[in-house]
CSV table of C-alpha atoms (C1' of nucleotides) in Angstrom, one decimal:
chain,number,residue,atom,x,y,z
A,1101,MET,CA,-23.7,-2.4,36.7
A,1102,PRO,CA,-23.4,-3.5,32.9
A,1103,ARG,CA,-21.2,-6.4,32.4
A,1104,ARG,CA,-17.6,-6.3,30.9
A,1105,SER,CA,-17.4,-8.0,26.9
A,1106,SER,CA,-17.0,-11.7,27.9
A,1107,THR,CA,-14.1,-13.0,30.2
A,1108,SER,CA,-11.3,-10.2,31.0
A,1109,PRO,CA,-11.7,-6.1,32.2
A,1110,VAL,CA,-9.1,-5.7,28.7
A,1111,SER,CA,-9.6,-8.0,25.9
A,1112,SER,CA,-7.1,-10.4,24.7
A,1113,ARG,CA,-8.0,-9.1,21.3
A,1114,ASP,CA,-6.4,-5.4,22.5
A,1115,ALA,CA,-4.0,-6.8,24.1
A,1116,ILE,CA,-2.5,-8.1,21.4
A,1117,LEU,CA,-2.8,-4.8,19.6
A,1118,THR,CA,-1.3,-3.4,22.2
A,1119,VAL,CA,1.7,-5.8,22.3
A,1120,ALA,CA,2.3,-6.1,18.2
A,1121,VAL,CA,2.0,-2.4,18.0
A,1122,GLU,CA,5.2,-1.9,20.2
A,1123,LEU,CA,7.2,-4.6,18.3
A,1124,PHE,CA,6.4,-3.4,15.1
A,1125,ALA,CA,7.4,-0.3,15.8
A,1126,GLU,CA,10.3,-0.8,17.4
A,1127,ARG,CA,11.8,-4.2,15.3
A,1128,GLY,CA,10.0,-3.8,12.0
A,1129,TYR,CA,7.5,-6.4,10.5
A,1130,HIS,CA,9.7,-8.9,9.0
A,1131,ALA,CA,12.0,-9.1,12.5
A,1132,THR,CA,8.4,-9.6,14.6
A,1133,SER,CA,7.2,-12.9,14.5
A,1134,MET,CA,4.0,-14.0,15.8
A,1135,ARG,CA,5.4,-16.3,18.2
A,1136,GLU,CA,6.7,-13.4,19.9
A,1137,VAL,CA,3.7,-11.7,20.1
A,1138,ALA,CA,1.8,-14.5,21.4
A,1139,GLN,CA,4.7,-14.7,24.0
A,1140,ARG,CA,4.9,-11.5,25.3
A,1141,VAL,CA,1.3,-11.5,25.6
A,1142,GLY,CA,0.9,-14.6,27.7
A,1143,VAL,CA,-1.0,-17.1,25.1
A,1144,VAL,CA,0.2,-19.5,22.7
A,1145,PRO,CA,0.6,-18.6,18.6
A,1146,ALA,CA,-2.5,-19.9,17.6
A,1147,ALA,CA,-4.8,-18.5,20.0
A,1148,LEU,CA,-3.9,-15.2,18.3
A,1149,TYR,CA,-5.6,-16.6,15.2
A,1150,ASN,CA,-8.8,-16.8,17.1
A,1151,HIS,CA,-8.9,-12.8,16.7
A,1152,PHE,CA,-7.2,-12.4,13.2
A,1153,ASP,CA,-6.1,-13.3,10.3
A,1154,GLY,CA,-3.4,-12.7,10.4
A,1155,LYS,CA,0.1,-11.4,10.9
A,1156,ASP,CA,-1.3,-9.1,8.2
A,1157,ALA,CA,-4.6,-8.5,9.5
A,1158,ILE,CA,-2.9,-7.2,12.7
A,1159,PHE,CA,-0.8,-4.6,10.7
A,1160,VAL,CA,-3.8,-3.2,8.8
A,1161,GLU,CA,-5.8,-2.7,11.9
A,1162,LEU,CA,-3.1,-0.6,13.6
A,1163,GLY,CA,-2.5,0.9,10.2
A,1164,THR,CA,-6.4,2.2,10.5
A,1165,ARG,CA,-6.5,3.2,13.6
A,1166,TYR,CA,-3.7,5.8,12.8
A,1167,PHE,CA,-5.5,7.0,9.9
A,1168,ASP,CA,-9.2,7.0,11.6
A,1169,ALA,CA,-7.9,9.3,14.5
A,1170,MET,CA,-5.4,11.7,11.9
A,1171,TYR,CA,-7.2,12.3,8.7
A,1172,PRO,CA,-10.2,14.1,10.6
A,1173,ALA,CA,-8.0,15.9,12.8
A,1174,LEU,CA,-6.2,17.4,9.7
A,1175,GLU,CA,-8.7,18.3,7.8
A,1176,ALA,CA,-10.0,20.2,10.4
A,1177,ALA,CA,-6.7,21.9,10.8
A,1178,ARG,CA,-7.3,22.8,7.3
A,1179,HIS,CA,-9.9,24.8,8.0
A,1180,ALA,CA,-8.2,27.0,10.8
A,1181,GLU,CA,-7.9,30.8,11.0
A,1182,GLY,CA,-6.0,32.9,9.4
A,1183,ASP,CA,-3.1,32.8,5.7
A,1184,ALA,CA,-2.5,29.2,4.5
A,1185,ALA,CA,1.3,29.7,6.5
A,1186,ASP,CA,-0.8,29.6,9.7
A,1187,ARG,CA,-3.1,26.8,7.9
A,1188,LEU,CA,-0.1,24.8,7.2
A,1189,ALA,CA,1.0,25.8,11.3
A,1190,ALA,CA,-2.1,24.4,12.8
A,1191,MET,CA,-1.4,20.9,10.6
A,1192,VAL,CA,1.8,20.3,11.5
A,1193,ALA,CA,-0.1,21.0,15.3
A,1194,ALA,CA,-2.6,18.6,15.1
A,1195,SER,CA,-0.4,15.9,13.2
A,1196,VAL,CA,1.9,16.1,16.1
A,1197,ASN,CA,-0.8,16.1,18.7
A,1198,THR,CA,-2.4,13.0,17.0
A,1199,ALA,CA,1.2,10.7,16.2
A,1200,ALA,CA,2.2,11.6,19.5
A,1201,GLY,CA,-1.2,9.6,20.7
A,1202,LEU,CA,-0.7,7.3,18.4
A,1203,ARG,CA,3.1,7.3,18.9
A,1204,ALA,CA,3.8,3.2,17.9
A,1205,GLU,CA,2.0,3.2,15.2
A,1206,HIS,CA,2.9,6.4,13.3
A,1207,MET,CA,6.9,5.0,13.9
A,1208,MET,CA,5.5,1.7,12.5
A,1209,LEU,CA,3.9,3.4,9.8
A,1210,THR,CA,6.8,5.4,8.7
A,1211,ASP,CA,9.7,3.0,9.2
A,1212,GLU,CA,7.8,0.3,7.4
A,1213,TRP,CA,6.5,2.3,4.9
A,1214,ARG,CA,8.3,0.3,2.0
A,1215,THR,CA,6.6,-3.2,3.4
A,1216,ILE,CA,3.4,-1.6,2.8
A,1217,ARG,CA,4.1,-0.4,-0.8
A,1218,ARG,CA,5.3,-4.6,-1.6
A,1219,SER,CA,2.9,-5.6,0.2
A,1220,GLU,CA,-0.5,-6.7,-1.6
A,1221,ALA,CA,-2.4,-7.2,1.8
A,1222,LEU,CA,-1.3,-4.2,3.5
A,1223,SER,CA,-1.8,-1.5,0.7
A,1224,VAL,CA,-5.1,-0.5,1.6
A,1225,LEU,CA,-3.3,1.6,4.0
A,1226,ALA,CA,-1.4,3.2,1.4
A,1227,ALA,CA,-5.0,4.5,-0.2
A,1228,ARG,CA,-5.6,6.1,3.6
A,1229,ARG,CA,-1.8,7.8,3.1
A,1230,ARG,CA,-2.3,9.5,0.2
A,1231,ALA,CA,-6.0,11.1,1.3
A,1232,CYS,CA,-3.6,12.6,4.1
A,1233,ILE,CA,-1.0,13.7,1.8
A,1234,ASP,CA,-3.8,14.9,-0.8
A,1235,LEU,CA,-5.0,17.8,2.7
A,1236,TRP,CA,-0.8,18.9,2.8
A,1237,HIS,CA,-0.6,19.5,-1.4
A,1238,GLU,CA,-4.3,21.8,-1.1
A,1239,VAL,CA,-2.8,23.9,2.3
A,1240,LEU,CA,0.2,24.3,0.4
A,1241,ALA,CA,-1.4,25.4,-2.7
A,1242,GLU,CA,-3.4,27.8,-1.2
A,1243,GLY,CA,-0.3,29.4,0.1
A,1244,ALA,CA,0.7,29.8,-3.4
A,1245,VAL,CA,-2.2,31.6,-4.1
A,1246,ASP,CA,-2.6,33.7,-1.3
A,1247,GLY,CA,1.5,34.9,-1.0
A,1248,SER,CA,1.8,33.4,2.1
A,1249,LEU,CA,3.7,30.2,1.3
A,1250,ARG,CA,6.6,30.2,-0.9
A,1251,THR,CA,6.3,29.3,-4.7
A,1252,ASP,CA,10.0,28.3,-6.0
A,1253,VAL,CA,10.1,25.0,-3.5
A,1254,ASP,CA,8.2,21.6,-5.0
A,1255,ASP,CA,5.5,21.0,-3.0
A,1256,SER,CA,6.6,17.7,-2.5
A,1257,SER,CA,10.1,18.2,-0.7
A,1258,ILE,CA,8.1,21.1,1.7
A,1259,ILE,CA,5.6,17.9,2.3
A,1260,TRP,CA,8.7,15.2,3.0
A,1261,LEU,CA,10.6,17.7,5.3
A,1262,LEU,CA,7.6,18.4,6.9
A,1263,PHE,CA,6.6,14.7,8.1
A,1264,ALA,CA,10.5,14.6,9.1
A,1265,ALA,CA,10.1,17.3,11.7
A,1266,ILE,CA,7.1,15.3,12.8
A,1267,THR,CA,8.5,12.5,13.1
A,1268,SER,CA,11.2,14.0,14.9
A,1269,LEU,CA,8.8,15.7,17.4
A,1270,VAL,CA,7.3,12.4,18.2
A,1271,ASP,CA,9.7,10.3,18.5
A,1272,SER,CA,12.5,12.3,19.5
A,1273,GLY,CA,13.8,9.7,22.1
A,1274,TYR,CA,13.8,7.2,19.0
A,1275,TRP,CA,17.3,8.9,17.7
A,1276,SER,CA,18.7,9.4,20.8
A,1277,ASP,CA,22.1,9.2,19.5
A,1278,ILE,CA,21.6,12.7,17.8
A,1279,ALA,CA,19.5,14.5,20.7
A,1280,VAL,CA,21.6,16.1,23.2
A,1281,LYS,CA,18.0,17.2,24.9
A,1282,PRO,CA,14.5,15.4,24.7
A,1283,SER,CA,11.8,16.5,22.5
A,1284,PRO,CA,12.2,19.9,21.2
A,1285,PRO,CA,9.1,22.2,21.3
A,1286,LEU,CA,6.5,22.2,19.3
A,1287,ASP,CA,6.6,25.7,17.8
A,1288,ASP,CA,11.0,25.7,17.3
A,1289,VAL,CA,10.8,22.7,14.7
A,1290,CYS,CA,7.6,24.0,13.5
A,1291,SER,CA,9.6,27.5,12.8
A,1292,VAL,CA,11.9,26.0,11.3
A,1293,ILE,CA,10.1,25.1,8.5
A,1294,LEU,CA,8.5,28.3,8.4
A,1295,ASP,CA,11.1,30.4,8.9
A,1296,GLY,CA,15.2,28.5,7.8
A,1297,VAL,CA,17.8,28.2,10.4
A,1298,ARG,CA,19.1,30.9,8.6
A,1299,ARG,CA,19.5,33.8,11.0
A,1300,SER,CA,17.7,37.0,10.0
B,147,MET,CA,47.6,-5.3,-22.3
B,148,PRO,CA,47.9,-6.4,-18.1
B,149,ARG,CA,46.0,-9.5,-16.8
B,150,ARG,CA,42.7,-8.8,-15.4
B,151,SER,CA,42.4,-10.4,-11.8
B,152,SER,CA,41.6,-13.5,-11.9
B,153,THR,CA,38.4,-14.9,-14.2
B,154,SER,CA,36.1,-12.4,-14.8
B,155,PRO,CA,35.9,-8.8,-16.0
B,156,VAL,CA,33.8,-8.5,-13.3
B,157,SER,CA,34.1,-10.1,-10.1
B,158,SER,CA,31.9,-12.5,-8.3
B,159,ARG,CA,32.6,-10.6,-4.9
B,160,ASP,CA,31.7,-7.7,-6.9
B,161,ALA,CA,28.5,-8.8,-8.9
B,162,ILE,CA,27.2,-10.1,-4.9
B,163,LEU,CA,27.5,-6.4,-3.5
B,164,THR,CA,25.6,-5.2,-7.0
B,165,VAL,CA,22.5,-7.5,-6.2
B,166,ALA,CA,22.8,-7.3,-2.5
B,167,VAL,CA,22.8,-3.5,-2.3
B,168,GLU,CA,19.6,-3.2,-4.8
B,169,LEU,CA,17.9,-5.5,-2.4
B,170,PHE,CA,19.0,-4.1,1.1
B,171,ALA,CA,17.5,-0.9,0.1
B,172,GLU,CA,14.7,-2.2,-2.2
B,173,ARG,CA,13.2,-4.3,0.6
B,174,GLY,CA,15.2,-4.1,3.6
B,175,TYR,CA,17.5,-6.6,5.6
B,176,HIS,CA,15.1,-8.8,6.4
B,177,ALA,CA,13.0,-9.1,3.6
B,178,THR,CA,16.2,-10.3,1.6
B,179,SER,CA,17.6,-13.6,1.4
B,180,MET,CA,20.6,-15.0,0.4
B,181,ARG,CA,19.1,-17.1,-1.8
B,182,GLU,CA,17.6,-14.4,-3.5
B,183,VAL,CA,20.6,-12.5,-3.7
B,184,ALA,CA,22.4,-15.6,-5.7
B,185,GLN,CA,19.5,-16.2,-8.0
B,186,ARG,CA,20.1,-12.9,-9.1
B,187,VAL,CA,24.0,-13.1,-9.3
B,188,GLY,CA,23.6,-16.2,-11.2
B,189,VAL,CA,25.3,-18.8,-7.9
B,190,VAL,CA,23.9,-21.1,-5.6
B,191,PRO,CA,23.1,-19.7,-2.4
B,192,ALA,CA,27.0,-21.3,-0.8
B,193,ALA,CA,28.8,-19.8,-3.7
B,194,LEU,CA,28.7,-16.8,-1.6
B,195,TYR,CA,29.9,-17.6,1.2
B,196,ASN,CA,33.3,-18.2,-0.3
B,197,HIS,CA,33.0,-14.1,-0.3
B,198,PHE,CA,31.7,-13.3,2.8
B,199,ASP,CA,31.1,-15.0,5.9
B,200,GLY,CA,27.4,-14.4,6.0
B,201,LYS,CA,25.0,-11.7,5.1
B,202,ASP,CA,26.0,-9.2,8.2
B,203,ALA,CA,29.2,-9.0,6.0
B,204,ILE,CA,27.3,-8.0,3.3
B,205,PHE,CA,25.5,-5.5,4.7
B,206,VAL,CA,29.1,-4.2,7.1
B,207,GLU,CA,31.1,-3.8,3.7
B,208,LEU,CA,28.3,-1.8,2.2
B,209,GLY,CA,28.2,0.4,5.2
B,210,THR,CA,31.4,0.7,5.1
B,211,ARG,CA,31.7,1.4,1.7
B,212,TYR,CA,29.4,4.6,2.1
B,213,PHE,CA,30.8,6.4,5.2
B,214,ASP,CA,34.0,5.8,3.9
B,215,ALA,CA,33.5,8.5,0.4
B,216,MET,CA,30.8,10.3,2.9
B,217,TYR,CA,33.2,11.4,6.2
B,218,PRO,CA,36.0,12.5,3.9
B,219,ALA,CA,33.8,14.9,1.8
B,220,LEU,CA,32.0,16.0,4.6
B,221,GLU,CA,35.5,16.8,6.5
B,222,ALA,CA,36.5,19.1,3.6
B,223,ALA,CA,33.1,20.8,2.8
B,224,ARG,CA,33.2,21.9,6.9
B,225,HIS,CA,36.3,23.8,6.1
B,226,ALA,CA,34.8,25.6,3.1
B,227,GLU,CA,34.9,29.3,2.5
B,228,GLY,CA,32.9,32.0,4.3
B,229,ASP,CA,30.5,31.9,7.7
B,230,ALA,CA,29.2,28.5,9.2
B,231,ALA,CA,25.7,29.2,7.0
B,232,ASP,CA,27.9,29.0,4.5
B,233,ARG,CA,29.9,25.8,5.3
B,234,LEU,CA,26.7,24.4,6.8
B,235,ALA,CA,25.5,24.7,2.8
B,236,ALA,CA,28.8,23.0,1.5
B,237,MET,CA,27.9,20.0,3.4
B,238,VAL,CA,24.7,19.7,2.5
B,239,ALA,CA,26.0,20.1,-1.2
B,240,ALA,CA,28.6,18.1,-0.2
B,241,SER,CA,26.1,15.0,1.4
B,242,VAL,CA,23.7,15.0,-1.4
B,243,ASN,CA,26.7,14.4,-4.3
B,244,THR,CA,27.9,11.5,-2.1
B,245,ALA,CA,25.0,10.2,-1.1
B,246,ALA,CA,23.5,10.6,-4.9
B,247,GLY,CA,26.7,8.0,-6.3
B,248,LEU,CA,26.0,5.5,-3.4
B,249,ARG,CA,22.4,6.1,-3.9
B,250,ALA,CA,21.1,2.2,-2.8
B,251,GLU,CA,23.9,2.3,0.3
B,252,HIS,CA,22.6,5.5,1.6
B,253,MET,CA,18.6,4.0,1.0
B,254,MET,CA,19.5,1.1,2.5
B,255,LEU,CA,21.4,2.5,5.7
B,256,THR,CA,18.3,5.5,6.2
B,257,ASP,CA,15.4,2.9,6.1
B,258,GLU,CA,17.2,-0.1,8.4
B,259,TRP,CA,19.0,2.4,11.0
B,260,ARG,CA,16.8,0.4,13.3
B,261,THR,CA,18.4,-2.9,12.6
B,262,ILE,CA,21.6,-1.4,12.5
B,263,ARG,CA,21.2,-0.9,16.4
B,264,ARG,CA,19.8,-3.7,17.6
B,265,SER,CA,22.4,-5.9,16.2
B,266,GLU,CA,25.6,-6.6,17.5
B,267,ALA,CA,27.0,-8.0,13.8
B,268,LEU,CA,26.2,-4.5,12.2
B,269,SER,CA,26.7,-2.1,15.6
B,270,VAL,CA,30.2,-1.0,13.5
B,271,LEU,CA,28.2,1.2,11.6
B,272,ALA,CA,26.8,2.5,14.2
B,273,ALA,CA,30.0,4.1,15.2
B,274,ARG,CA,31.0,5.5,11.5
B,275,ARG,CA,27.5,7.4,11.3
B,276,ARG,CA,28.1,9.3,14.4
B,277,ALA,CA,31.5,10.5,13.2
B,278,CYS,CA,29.2,12.0,10.3
B,279,ILE,CA,27.1,13.3,12.8
B,280,ASP,CA,29.9,15.1,15.0
B,281,LEU,CA,30.5,16.9,11.9
B,282,TRP,CA,27.3,18.6,11.7
B,283,HIS,CA,26.9,19.4,15.6
B,284,GLU,CA,30.5,21.0,14.9
B,285,VAL,CA,29.3,23.4,12.2
B,286,LEU,CA,26.1,24.5,14.0
B,287,ALA,CA,28.2,24.9,17.3
B,288,GLU,CA,30.2,28.0,15.0
B,289,GLY,CA,27.2,29.2,14.1
B,290,ALA,CA,25.7,29.5,16.9
B,291,VAL,CA,29.3,31.7,17.4
B,292,ASP,CA,29.5,33.8,14.7
B,293,GLY,CA,26.1,34.4,14.3
B,294,SER,CA,25.1,33.0,10.8
B,295,LEU,CA,22.6,30.2,12.3
B,296,ARG,CA,19.6,30.6,14.8
B,297,THR,CA,20.7,29.4,18.5
B,298,ASP,CA,16.7,29.0,19.6
B,299,VAL,CA,16.2,25.5,17.8
B,300,ASP,CA,17.4,22.0,19.2
B,301,ASP,CA,21.0,21.2,17.1
B,302,SER,CA,19.3,17.7,16.7
B,303,SER,CA,16.0,19.0,15.2
B,304,ILE,CA,18.1,20.7,12.6
B,305,ILE,CA,20.3,17.7,11.6
B,306,TRP,CA,17.3,15.5,11.6
B,307,LEU,CA,15.5,17.9,9.0
B,308,LEU,CA,19.2,17.9,7.2
B,309,PHE,CA,19.0,13.9,7.2
B,310,ALA,CA,15.3,14.1,5.6
B,311,ALA,CA,16.2,16.7,3.1
B,312,ILE,CA,19.0,14.7,2.0
B,313,THR,CA,17.5,11.4,2.1
B,314,SER,CA,14.6,13.4,-0.6
B,315,LEU,CA,17.3,14.6,-3.1
B,316,VAL,CA,19.1,11.7,-3.8
B,317,ASP,CA,16.1,9.5,-3.8
B,318,SER,CA,13.3,11.3,-4.8
B,319,GLY,CA,11.4,8.8,-7.3
B,320,TYR,CA,10.6,6.7,-3.9
B,321,TRP,CA,8.2,8.5,-2.8
B,322,SER,CA,6.8,9.0,-6.2
B,323,ASP,CA,3.5,9.0,-4.6
B,324,ILE,CA,3.8,12.4,-3.0
B,325,ALA,CA,6.6,13.3,-6.0
B,326,VAL,CA,4.6,15.3,-8.9
B,327,LYS,CA,8.2,16.3,-10.2
B,328,PRO,CA,11.2,14.4,-10.4
B,329,SER,CA,14.3,15.1,-8.4
B,330,PRO,CA,13.9,19.5,-7.0
B,331,PRO,CA,17.0,21.1,-7.8
B,332,LEU,CA,19.3,20.9,-4.4
B,333,ASP,CA,19.5,24.3,-4.0
B,334,ASP,CA,15.8,24.8,-4.1
B,335,VAL,CA,16.0,22.3,-0.7
B,336,CYS,CA,18.8,24.0,0.7
B,337,SER,CA,17.2,26.9,1.1
B,338,VAL,CA,14.0,25.6,2.6
B,339,ILE,CA,15.9,24.7,5.1
B,340,LEU,CA,18.5,27.8,6.0
B,341,ASP,CA,15.2,30.7,4.9
B,342,GLY,CA,12.1,28.5,5.8
B,343,VAL,CA,8.8,28.0,3.5
B,344,ARG,CA,6.9,31.1,4.1
B,345,ARG,CA,7.6,34.5,2.1
B,346,SER,CA,9.4,36.9,3.9
C,524,DG,C1',35.3,-21.1,-6.9
C,525,DT,C1',31.3,-23.3,-7.8
C,526,DC,C1',28.6,-27.0,-7.0
C,527,DT,C1',25.2,-30.7,-4.6
C,528,DA,C1',23.6,-32.2,-0.9
C,529,DT,C1',21.9,-31.3,3.5
C,530,DA,C1',21.8,-29.0,8.4
C,531,DG,C1',19.9,-27.0,11.7
C,532,DG,C1',16.7,-23.3,13.2
C,533,DT,C1',12.4,-20.9,12.5
C,534,DA,C1',8.2,-18.5,9.9
C,535,DG,C1',3.3,-18.7,9.6
C,536,DA,C1',-0.7,-20.6,9.8
C,537,DT,C1',-4.1,-24.9,10.8
C,538,DA,C1',-6.5,-29.4,12.8
C,539,DG,C1',-9.3,-30.8,16.6
C,540,DA,C1',-9.3,-31.8,22.1
C,541,DC,C1',-10.6,-29.2,25.7
D,1175,DG,C1',-11.5,-18.9,23.2
D,1176,DT,C1',-7.3,-21.5,24.6
D,1177,DC,C1',-4.6,-25.4,24.3
D,1178,DT,C1',-1.4,-29.7,22.3
D,1179,DA,C1',0.8,-31.1,19.0
D,1180,DT,C1',2.1,-30.3,13.6
D,1181,DC,C1',2.2,-29.0,8.7
D,1182,DT,C1',4.5,-27.1,5.4
D,1183,DA,C1',8.1,-23.2,3.8
D,1184,DC,C1',11.6,-20.7,3.7
D,1185,DC,C1',16.0,-19.1,6.9
D,1186,DT,C1',21.4,-19.1,7.0
D,1187,DA,C1',25.2,-21.8,6.9
D,1188,DT,C1',27.6,-25.4,6.3
D,1189,DA,C1',30.3,-30.4,4.3
D,1190,DG,C1',32.6,-32.2,1.0
D,1191,DA,C1',33.1,-34.0,-4.1
D,1192,DC,C1',35.2,-31.7,-8.2
DNA sequence: GTCTATAGGTAGATAGAC
DNA sequence: GTCTATCTACCTATAGAC
């Protein structure tokens, strides 16, 4: 049998990332302390610095993991079959599937976006996000050309609403004070964006 | 001429609130320090405690100010003329108008919602928000009865999207990395929710 | 009501033994 | 790679003079 990495079946490094992403998503960046991360991992705070340069580095690694999965998924969906409206729907589905597998990373990035933009150390994540946003803009522009999407509404407004829809699907439990049912089906929310709430 | 309150044309108390709400909205609750608030007001940190019991109390007062304006505006729009779809549109318009006049308070409450829910001291604001959400649920239920709104999508998902739309209109500049145009018209975003993005 | 001074706590991060 | 011990900095909040 091949030997495991060094000491433990799951490395301390992975344990730190697992604990940290949950705390970042639940409490936010500033309200999460290295002390608490260490405590939940079961080590002393100083031990964290054997694996990461600091709190910033942990956050950046988690965010990088997210975009490393999200960008290729969006890129693939962007070339799906059908008109631009179909490809838009495929991108929403791809986003939800990818983000659902990285739920805590998604919530962390969504809720701490101001922190990312204000921090020099975290700004690398802003560029990764920008690349994803550009893919959404592209498909919306194609929808204006092939006539499958409305042209009278600003692309940015539509993208904002799409992000909100994706987040609501990824973490429906988070807003449990609004929600009465768990996790509405993807197609329902997607159809709201495509067709609206007014009965036609 | 009638005399002003006591010493200054604008009270220190008001100055504290004005400075604090901008910092809370821009940086978040935990990243905003009493020291920085005091510095921008032009007093020493200790002086803040002559007007407020603490950081929590400042935040609660700002949130209370917001809901004191928002709830009556929603309640009035909820009884507008027309069918439920019309009243829903009136509520969106009322929300945007009210929140636009309290932009920083709106962003503060939106972005720091996790903090509010986790804090005992801030939980009074959760109840105020709950009351507003109930008004949205009511009009959506009416739309199911009078047939003016879709019934195949969960109310909570629609409310989430409405909140996202309102926030995007209130603070379009915040997401300037997405936005290419400033502040899209209210009717455009409202029509996306009502009629979707697919060309019919 | 604002000031000076400071208490009391916690944050991120480091040094060096093992 | 983890530990003990600690540094430096910053936080909210208070005490008491003016």
